[in-house]
mmCIF file of C-alpha atoms in Angstrom:
data_model
loop_
_atom_site.group_PDB
_atom_site.id
_atom_site.type_symbol
_atom_site.label_atom_id
_atom_site.label_comp_id
_atom_site.label_asym_id
_atom_site.label_seq_id
_atom_site.Cartn_x
_atom_site.Cartn_y
_atom_site.Cartn_z
ATOM 1 C CA UNK X 11 89.170 53.965 88.122
ATOM 2 C CA UNK X 12 87.781 55.937 85.243
ATOM 3 C CA UNK X 13 88.275 59.632 85.170
ATOM 4 C CA UNK X 14 86.070 60.414 82.005
ATOM 5 C CA UNK X 15 83.097 62.572 82.445
ATOM 6 C CA UNK X 16 81.071 61.642 79.370
ATOM 7 C CA UNK X 17 78.044 59.379 79.739
ATOM 8 C CA UNK X 18 79.059 55.692 79.965
ATOM 9 C CA UNK X 19 78.425 53.504 76.967
ATOM 10 C CA UNK X 20 75.674 50.731 77.159
ATOM 11 C CA UNK X 21 78.658 48.254 77.248
ATOM 12 C CA UNK X 22 80.100 50.040 80.312
ATOM 13 C CA UNK X 23 76.671 50.236 81.861
ATOM 14 C CA UNK X 24 76.279 46.415 81.579
ATOM 15 C CA UNK X 25 79.750 45.895 83.087
ATOM 16 C CA UNK X 26 78.974 48.046 85.967
ATOM 17 C CA UNK X 27 75.895 46.316 86.746
ATOM 18 C CA UNK X 28 77.330 42.900 86.206
ATOM 19 C CA UNK X 29 80.099 43.780 88.700
ATOM 20 C CA UNK X 30 77.708 44.926 91.406
ATOM 21 C CA UNK X 31 75.491 41.915 90.939
ATOM 22 C CA UNK X 32 78.282 39.408 90.768
ATOM 23 C CA UNK X 33 79.948 40.923 93.924
ATOM 24 C CA UNK X 34 76.513 40.844 95.884
ATOM 25 C CA UNK X 35 75.294 37.408 94.842
ATOM 26 C CA UNK X 36 78.385 35.577 93.324
ATOM 27 C CA UNK X 37 78.917 34.715 89.689
ATOM 28 C CA UNK X 38 76.715 31.650 89.550
ATOM 29 C CA UNK X 39 73.975 33.455 91.611
ATOM 30 C CA UNK X 40 73.221 35.916 88.827
ATOM 31 C CA UNK X 41 71.408 35.215 85.539
ATOM 32 C CA UNK X 42 71.778 37.051 82.191
ATOM 33 C CA UNK X 43 68.216 38.282 82.427
ATOM 34 C CA UNK X 44 68.993 40.017 85.826
ATOM 35 C CA UNK X 45 71.877 41.796 84.452
ATOM 36 C CA UNK X 46 69.835 42.865 81.365
ATOM 37 C CA UNK X 47 66.992 44.102 83.652
ATOM 38 C CA UNK X 48 69.459 46.137 85.630
ATOM 39 C CA UNK X 49 70.347 48.211 82.523
ATOM 40 C CA UNK X 50 66.833 48.076 80.896
ATOM 41 C CA UNK X 51 67.354 45.467 78.142
ATOM 42 C CA UNK X 52 66.429 41.956 77.569
ATOM 43 C CA UNK X 53 68.701 39.130 78.787
ATOM 44 C CA UNK X 54 69.160 37.926 75.136
ATOM 45 C CA UNK X 55 70.025 41.624 74.170
ATOM 46 C CA UNK X 56 73.141 41.298 76.241
ATOM 47 C CA UNK X 57 74.592 38.922 73.692
ATOM 48 C CA UNK X 58 74.843 41.844 71.242
ATOM 49 C CA UNK X 59 77.546 43.142 73.549
ATOM 50 C CA UNK X 60 79.078 39.965 75.146
ATOM 51 C CA UNK X 61 79.293 36.326 74.283
ATOM 52 C CA UNK X 62 78.009 35.576 77.971
ATOM 53 C CA UNK X 63 78.725 35.969 81.619
ATOM 54 C CA UNK X 64 82.194 34.508 81.397
ATOM 55 C CA UNK X 65 83.137 37.234 78.796
ATOM 56 C CA UNK X 66 81.825 39.953 81.086
ATOM 57 C CA UNK X 67 83.869 38.568 84.101
ATOM 58 C CA UNK X 68 87.005 38.472 81.933
ATOM 59 C CA UNK X 69 86.602 41.964 80.639
ATOM 60 C CA UNK X 70 86.017 43.275 84.252
ATOM 61 C CA UNK X 71 89.059 41.598 85.793
ATOM 62 C CA UNK X 72 91.459 41.999 82.888
ATOM 63 C CA UNK X 73 90.091 45.507 82.234
ATOM 64 C CA UNK X 74 90.649 46.867 85.807
ATOM 65 C CA UNK X 75 94.304 45.382 85.912
ATOM 66 C CA UNK X 76 95.004 47.129 82.619
ATOM 67 C CA UNK X 77 93.460 50.388 83.943
ATOM 68 C CA UNK X 78 95.494 50.250 87.146
ATOM 69 C CA UNK X 79 98.764 49.655 85.273
ATOM 70 C CA UNK X 80 97.995 52.221 82.603
ATOM 71 C CA UNK X 81 97.075 54.788 85.195
ATOM 72 C CA UNK X 82 100.247 54.162 87.152
ATOM 73 C CA UNK X 83 102.410 54.529 84.019
ATOM 74 C CA UNK X 84 100.683 57.697 83.272
ATOM 75 C CA UNK X 85 101.299 59.082 86.787
ATOM 76 C CA UNK X 86 105.015 58.183 86.479
ATOM 77 C CA UNK X 87 105.211 60.065 83.075
ATOM 78 C CA UNK X 88 103.447 63.080 84.343
ATOM 79 C CA UNK X 89 105.994 63.291 87.190
ATOM 80 C CA UNK X 90 109.067 63.222 84.889
ATOM 81 C CA UNK X 91 110.946 66.526 85.026
ATOM 82 C CA UNK X 92 110.039 67.242 88.653
ATOM 83 C CA UNK X 93 112.891 69.083 90.013
ATOM 84 C CA UNK X 94 115.084 66.900 92.446
ATOM 85 C CA UNK X 95 114.889 63.074 92.397
ATOM 86 C CA UNK X 96 113.939 62.742 96.029
ATOM 87 C CA UNK X 97 111.013 65.324 95.786
ATOM 88 C CA UNK X 98 109.947 63.805 92.431
ATOM 89 C CA UNK X 99 109.918 60.213 93.941
ATOM 90 C CA UNK X 100 107.900 61.397 96.934
ATOM 91 C CA UNK X 101 105.307 63.035 94.616
ATOM 92 C CA UNK X 102 105.052 59.913 92.487
ATOM 93 C CA UNK X 103 104.542 57.786 95.465
ATOM 94 C CA UNK X 104 101.697 59.983 96.762
ATOM 95 C CA UNK X 105 100.186 60.013 93.225
ATOM 96 C CA UNK X 106 100.335 56.192 93.041
ATOM 97 C CA UNK X 107 98.611 56.006 96.329
ATOM 98 C CA UNK X 108 95.987 58.490 95.414
ATOM 99 C CA UNK X 109 95.254 56.483 92.227
ATOM 100 C CA UNK X 110 94.901 53.226 94.047
ATOM 101 C CA UNK X 111 92.737 54.714 96.578
ATOM 102 C CA UNK X 112 90.283 56.051 94.005
ATOM 103 C CA UNK X 113 90.111 52.480 92.677
ATOM 104 C CA UNK X 114 89.606 51.087 96.192
ATOM 105 C CA UNK X 115 86.826 53.478 97.075
ATOM 106 C CA UNK X 116 85.093 53.825 93.734
ATOM 107 C CA UNK X 117 85.294 50.168 92.471
ATOM 108 C CA UNK X 118 84.763 48.002 95.360
ATOM 109 C CA UNK X 119 82.698 45.411 93.629
ATOM 110 C CA UNK X 120 85.738 44.700 91.511
ATOM 111 C CA UNK X 121 87.894 43.982 94.503
ATOM 112 C CA UNK X 122 85.296 41.495 95.874
ATOM 113 C CA UNK X 123 85.046 39.915 92.294
ATOM 114 C CA UNK X 124 88.933 39.444 92.160
ATOM 115 C CA UNK X 125 88.963 37.797 95.565
ATOM 116 C CA UNK X 126 86.165 35.412 94.843
ATOM 117 C CA UNK X 127 85.943 34.876 91.091
ATOM 118 C CA UNK X 128 89.393 34.962 89.766
ATOM 119 C CA UNK X 129 89.742 31.255 89.435
ATOM 120 C CA UNK X 130 86.861 31.130 87.206
ATOM 121 C CA UNK X 131 88.596 32.887 84.226
ATOM 122 C CA UNK X 132 90.111 30.990 81.463
ATOM 123 C CA UNK X 133 93.775 30.080 81.908
ATOM 124 C CA UNK X 134 94.719 32.684 79.381
ATOM 125 C CA UNK X 135 92.658 35.538 81.030
ATOM 126 C CA UNK X 136 93.797 34.723 84.560
ATOM 127 C CA UNK X 137 97.483 34.613 83.384
ATOM 128 C CA UNK X 138 96.916 38.034 81.688
ATOM 129 C CA UNK X 139 95.662 39.310 84.958
ATOM 130 C CA UNK X 140 98.596 38.019 86.870
ATOM 131 C CA UNK X 141 101.025 39.414 84.282
ATOM 132 C CA UNK X 142 99.438 42.872 84.560
ATOM 133 C CA UNK X 143 99.473 42.810 88.434
ATOM 134 C CA UNK X 144 103.125 41.861 88.556
ATOM 135 C CA UNK X 145 103.970 44.806 86.253
ATOM 136 C CA UNK X 146 101.888 47.047 88.442
ATOM 137 C CA UNK X 147 103.518 45.881 91.809
ATOM 138 C CA UNK X 148 107.091 46.130 90.159
ATOM 139 C CA UNK X 149 106.318 49.702 89.101
ATOM 140 C CA UNK X 150 105.391 50.504 92.796
ATOM 141 C CA UNK X 151 108.619 48.694 94.003
ATOM 142 C CA UNK X 152 110.801 50.849 91.882
ATOM 143 C CA UNK X 153 109.187 54.104 93.190
ATOM 144 C CA UNK X 154 109.245 52.781 96.793
ATOM 145 C CA UNK X 155 113.126 52.169 96.513
ATOM 146 C CA UNK X 156 113.675 55.485 95.061
ATOM 147 C CA UNK X 157 112.068 57.092 98.046
ATOM 148 C CA UNK X 158 113.644 54.752 100.631
ATOM 149 C CA UNK X 159 116.998 53.604 98.904
ATOM 150 C CA UNK X 160 118.032 51.635 101.819
ATOM 151 C CA UNK X 161 115.170 49.240 101.575
ATOM 152 C CA UNK X 162 116.040 46.001 99.832
ATOM 153 C CA UNK X 163 113.947 44.842 96.948
ATOM 154 C CA UNK X 164 112.120 41.993 98.636
ATOM 155 C CA UNK X 165 111.151 44.190 101.639
ATOM 156 C CA UNK X 166 109.909 46.841 99.184
ATOM 157 C CA UNK X 167 107.811 44.245 97.391
ATOM 158 C CA UNK X 168 106.431 42.864 100.597
ATOM 159 C CA UNK X 169 105.505 46.507 101.728
ATOM 160 C CA UNK X 170 103.801 47.090 98.523
ATOM 161 C CA UNK X 171 101.605 44.042 98.779
ATOM 162 C CA UNK X 172 100.832 45.057 102.337
ATOM 163 C CA UNK X 173 99.706 48.301 101.412
ATOM 164 C CA UNK X 174 97.613 46.804 98.631
ATOM 165 C CA UNK X 175 95.982 44.683 101.186
ATOM 166 C CA UNK X 176 95.260 47.640 103.405
ATOM 167 C CA UNK X 177 93.844 49.678 100.550
ATOM 168 C CA UNK X 178 91.753 46.836 99.021
ATOM 169 C CA UNK X 179 90.111 46.123 102.273
ATOM 170 C CA UNK X 180 87.549 48.806 101.519
ATOM 171 C CA UNK X 181 84.766 46.327 100.780
ATOM 172 C CA UNK X 182 85.036 45.214 104.325
ATOM 173 C CA UNK X 183 84.792 48.743 105.947
ATOM 174 C CA UNK X 184 81.025 48.458 106.167
ATOM 175 C CA UNK X 185 78.301 50.086 104.169
ATOM 176 C CA UNK X 186 79.099 53.327 102.410
ATOM 177 C CA UNK X 187 76.767 55.351 104.612
ATOM 178 C CA UNK X 188 78.584 54.071 107.723
ATOM 179 C CA UNK X 189 82.017 55.570 106.689
ATOM 180 C CA UNK X 190 83.175 59.114 107.635
ATOM 181 C CA UNK X 191 82.838 60.393 104.053
ATOM 182 C CA UNK X 192 84.951 59.719 100.935
ATOM 183 C CA UNK X 193 87.401 62.551 101.488
ATOM 184 C CA UNK X 194 88.088 61.732 105.103
ATOM 185 C CA UNK X 195 88.318 57.923 104.234
ATOM 186 C CA UNK X 196 90.845 58.741 101.550
ATOM 187 C CA UNK X 197 93.007 60.913 103.491
ATOM 188 C CA UNK X 198 92.960 58.222 106.338
ATOM 189 C CA UNK X 199 93.952 55.475 103.848
ATOM 190 C CA UNK X 200 96.671 57.668 102.561
ATOM 191 C CA UNK X 201 98.226 58.435 105.850
ATOM 192 C CA UNK X 202 98.254 54.726 106.556
ATOM 193 C CA UNK X 203 99.889 53.743 103.438
ATOM 194 C CA UNK X 204 102.562 56.361 103.809
ATOM 195 C CA UNK X 205 102.998 55.239 107.369
ATOM 196 C CA UNK X 206 103.518 51.592 106.321
ATOM 197 C CA UNK X 207 106.106 52.624 103.873
ATOM 198 C CA UNK X 208 107.990 54.905 106.263
ATOM 199 C CA UNK X 209 108.004 52.031 108.862
ATOM 200 C CA UNK X 210 109.780 49.735 106.322
ATOM 201 C CA UNK X 211 112.044 52.663 105.344
ATOM 202 C CA UNK X 212 112.960 53.024 108.929
ATOM 203 C CA UNK X 213 111.681 56.576 109.480
#
């Protein structure tokens, strides 16, 4: 979910191609040589950047969890000072949804990777991913309960997980060319997410 506009580093290029190939053919279906060829270097040359495929997978899955949490915290910080707590919470919720939609549309291979390959991580890396994800969920739960104060915490948490399931379904929406366009798809996902939260909130 990067917003940077400068050219990606070689390390970032390797990770992007590794994510694509792992998502397309599975972790064990891709060799180091293939990843190297995708970025124009020899397979052994990858070892100047990563210890191996396991290290790439860990950096991809831990990295995106860190990015999502960091981005959400930044959006909360940017919203501080908005006049009126109700209006502020609504704006924060919309901002969180927009950020997750950016991830869901722009990093679809990482969603597939998480679903298929999370159990391949070392215990420490898998625990780190889970810890980051829990923090991310709880941040959303707090915002949802600000917007809908009558919603109990367990219900808010269930709603957040349900919305994540909706937004993270993008790898199953068909080929990119078959979708109505990024802007239209993003707007549709946003309306559906807000509708789900409103349903829980009783609106």
